Amino acid sequence: MRLSDSKSEIVRRGNKVVYRDGDRLLKVFNSEKPAADVFNEALNIARIENTGIRASEILEVSRVEEGEHKGSWALATRFVKGRTLADLAAADPKNMELYIGQLVDLQAEVHSFDAPLLNRQKDKLARMIGSCHSIDPTVRYDLEMRVDGMRSGMRVCHGDLILSNVIVSDEDKQLYLCDWAHVTAGLPEVDAAMTYLLFNLEYPEHADLYLDIYSHKTDTPKQIVNHWLPVVAAAELSRKRGLSEDFLRNWINVGDYD
Ligand SMILES: Nc1ncnc2c1ncn2[C@@H]1O[C@H](COP(=O)(O)OP(=O)(O)OP(=O)(O)O)[C@@H](O)[C@H]1O
Ligand SMILES: [Mg+2]
């Protein structure tokens, strides 16, 4: 892949730089990013395109040929011109309830699709928690048992559904979801638990509003979402994204362990 000189940086994180390059969105990963993860994200996007969910299509996965990122893996999707719900909410905080409502409507719509070819949520959670040796083994065992007893769902679960991953298109005013690295086939309530956890980390003053709106719009008792909080907190801890570790550990320990 060649990156043009006119590209502009959108965000720079520990393991990647995200650029707009003309009508393409480029995620350029650092050398530690396993190729399998990059191809998995691309395959997830291709599978999502097949469901009919609105997402920007995958264009290319290849190594960068020259310049600062020479040799790094990069993933290109079509750039959706617009603003994220996070940007809209930051500019217009008094309408947070409206933006969260839009996020929940989109989440419920995504959950209405089946995608049996995606990675399985239950397997992924078991793998993530099993590998997280910084969790006390007794607590970890109980979390693993909780995952073991999980019904197997086939619904599309984005896995990282937050305001910054929803783009409101300037062209058709529709909502588009990006960042499909963590999508699985699974249970909507587990996905809602993950979104609730992310709200608590990023928008703590609005987290309960999210859960209220999700519960009412989808007719889901909050207890069913709360049941999965220790599990998704452990999964998040295993991702080592650097999100408040003490906070995650407190949530893992909310469960009733012997
Ligand atoms: N197809 C796209 N069109 C327009 N903007 C996009 C697109 N994909 C991503 N973006 C913008 O780039 C930002 C970062 O992209 P993305 O969310 O995929 O990366 P990330 O949050 O760093 O990923 P991860 O959660 O996997 O670490 C998004 O919040 C959004 O503003
Ligand atoms: Mg993102």
Coordinates of C-alpha atoms in Angstrom, one line a residue, residues 71-239:
G71 CA 6.9 -2.6 6.3
S72 CA 3.9 -2.1 8.7
W73 CA 0.6 -3.8 8.0
A74 CA -2.2 -1.4 7.0
L75 CA -5.9 -1.8 6.5
A76 CA -7.9 0.4 4.2
T77 CA -11.7 1.0 4.3
R78 CA -13.9 3.5 2.6
F79 CA -13.9 6.8 4.4
V80 CA -17.3 7.9 5.7
K81 CA -17.6 11.7 5.6
G82 CA -19.3 12.9 8.7
R83 CA -18.9 13.3 12.5
T84 CA -18.8 10.6 15.2
L85 CA -21.5 10.6 17.9
A86 CA -18.6 11.4 20.3
D87 CA -17.8 14.6 18.4
L88 CA -21.5 15.6 18.2
A89 CA -22.0 14.9 21.9
A90 CA -18.9 16.9 22.9
A91 CA -20.1 19.9 20.9
D92 CA -23.7 19.6 22.2
P93 CA -23.6 17.9 25.6
K94 CA -27.1 18.9 26.6
N95 CA -28.4 16.5 24.0
M96 CA -26.4 13.5 25.3
E97 CA -29.7 11.5 25.8
L98 CA -30.5 11.9 22.2
Y99 CA -27.1 10.6 21.0
I100 CA -27.2 7.7 23.5
G101 CA -30.6 6.9 22.1
Q102 CA -29.3 6.8 18.6
L103 CA -26.4 4.6 19.7
V104 CA -28.9 2.2 21.4
D105 CA -31.2 2.1 18.3
L106 CA -28.1 1.2 16.2
Q107 CA -26.9 -1.4 18.7
A108 CA -30.4 -3.0 18.7
E109 CA -30.5 -3.0 14.9
V110 CA -27.1 -4.7 14.7
H111 CA -28.2 -7.3 17.3
S112 CA -31.1 -8.2 15.1
F113 CA -28.7 -9.8 12.6
D114 CA -27.3 -13.3 12.8
A115 CA -23.8 -14.0 11.7
P116 CA -22.8 -17.6 12.5
L117 CA -19.5 -17.3 10.6
L118 CA -18.1 -14.7 12.9
N119 CA -15.8 -15.7 15.8
R120 CA -17.9 -16.9 18.8
Q121 CA -18.3 -14.6 21.7
K122 CA -18.3 -17.4 24.2
D123 CA -15.0 -18.9 22.9
K124 CA -13.4 -15.5 22.7
L125 CA -14.3 -14.6 26.3
A126 CA -13.1 -17.9 27.6
R127 CA -9.8 -17.5 25.8
M128 CA -9.3 -13.9 27.0
I129 CA -10.1 -14.7 30.6
G130 CA -8.2 -17.9 30.7
S131 CA -5.0 -16.1 29.5
C132 CA -5.4 -13.3 32.0
H133 CA -3.1 -14.5 34.8
S134 CA -3.1 -11.2 36.6
I135 CA -6.6 -12.2 37.9
D136 CA -6.6 -14.3 41.0
P137 CA -7.0 -18.0 40.0
T138 CA -10.0 -18.5 42.2
V139 CA -11.8 -15.5 40.8
R140 CA -10.7 -16.5 37.3
Y141 CA -12.2 -20.0 37.7
D142 CA -15.6 -18.6 38.7
L143 CA -15.5 -16.2 35.7
E144 CA -14.6 -19.1 33.4
M145 CA -17.6 -21.1 34.9
R146 CA -19.9 -18.2 34.3
V147 CA -18.8 -18.1 30.6
D148 CA -19.1 -21.9 30.4
G149 CA -22.7 -21.7 31.4
M150 CA -23.5 -19.1 28.8
R151 CA -26.2 -19.8 26.2
S152 CA -24.7 -19.7 22.7
G153 CA -26.0 -16.8 20.8
M154 CA -25.6 -16.0 17.1
R155 CA -26.3 -12.3 17.1
V156 CA -23.9 -9.7 15.8
C157 CA -22.2 -8.2 18.8
H158 CA -19.8 -5.3 17.9
G159 CA -17.8 -5.7 21.1
D160 CA -16.6 -2.1 21.3
L161 CA -19.8 -0.1 20.6
I162 CA -19.2 3.4 21.9
L163 CA -19.9 6.9 20.7
S164 CA -16.5 7.3 18.9
N165 CA -17.2 4.2 16.8
V166 CA -20.5 5.6 15.3
I167 CA -20.2 8.0 12.4
V168 CA -23.2 10.1 11.2
S169 CA -22.7 10.4 7.5
D170 CA -22.9 13.8 5.9
E171 CA -24.2 12.3 2.7
D172 CA -27.2 10.2 3.7
K173 CA -27.4 11.2 7.4
Q174 CA -27.4 7.4 8.3
L175 CA -25.3 6.0 11.1
Y176 CA -22.3 3.9 10.2
L177 CA -20.3 1.7 12.6
C178 CA -16.6 1.5 12.4
D179 CA -13.9 -0.5 14.3
W180 CA -14.9 -4.1 13.8
A181 CA -11.8 -5.6 15.4
H182 CA -13.8 -7.2 18.3
V183 CA -17.1 -8.2 16.6
T184 CA -18.4 -11.7 17.5
A185 CA -21.5 -13.9 17.2
G186 CA -23.1 -14.0 20.6
L187 CA -25.6 -12.6 23.1
P188 CA -26.8 -9.0 22.9
E189 CA -26.8 -8.6 26.7
V190 CA -23.1 -9.4 26.9
D191 CA -22.5 -6.7 24.2
A192 CA -24.6 -4.3 26.2
A193 CA -22.6 -5.1 29.3
M194 CA -19.4 -4.2 27.4
T195 CA -20.9 -0.9 26.2
Y196 CA -22.0 -0.1 29.8
L197 CA -18.5 -0.8 31.0
L198 CA -17.0 1.5 28.3
F199 CA -19.5 4.2 29.2
N200 CA -18.4 3.9 32.8
L201 CA -14.8 4.4 31.8
E202 CA -15.3 7.2 29.2
Y203 CA -18.5 8.9 30.2
P204 CA -19.1 7.9 33.9
E205 CA -21.8 10.5 34.4
H206 CA -23.9 9.1 31.6
A207 CA -23.3 5.3 32.0
D208 CA -26.6 4.7 34.0
L209 CA -28.5 6.7 31.4
Y210 CA -27.1 4.3 28.7
L211 CA -28.3 1.3 30.7
D212 CA -31.7 2.8 31.3
I213 CA -32.2 3.6 27.6
Y214 CA -30.9 0.2 26.6
S215 CA -33.1 -1.6 29.1
H216 CA -36.2 0.3 28.0
K217 CA -35.7 0.2 24.3
T218 CA -34.9 -3.5 24.1
D219 CA -37.1 -4.6 27.0
T220 CA -34.1 -6.2 28.8
P221 CA -34.0 -6.4 32.6
K222 CA -30.9 -4.6 33.9
Q223 CA -30.0 -7.7 36.0
I224 CA -29.3 -9.6 32.8
V225 CA -26.8 -7.1 31.6
N226 CA -25.2 -6.7 35.1
H227 CA -24.7 -10.4 35.3
W228 CA -22.0 -10.2 32.6
L229 CA -20.2 -7.1 34.0
P230 CA -17.4 -9.1 35.8
V231 CA -16.9 -11.2 32.7
V232 CA -16.6 -8.2 30.3
A233 CA -14.4 -6.3 32.8
A234 CA -12.0 -9.3 32.9
A235 CA -12.0 -9.5 29.1
E236 CA -11.2 -5.8 28.9
L237 CA -8.4 -6.2 31.4
S238 CA -6.9 -9.0 29.3
R239 CA -6.8 -6.6 26.2

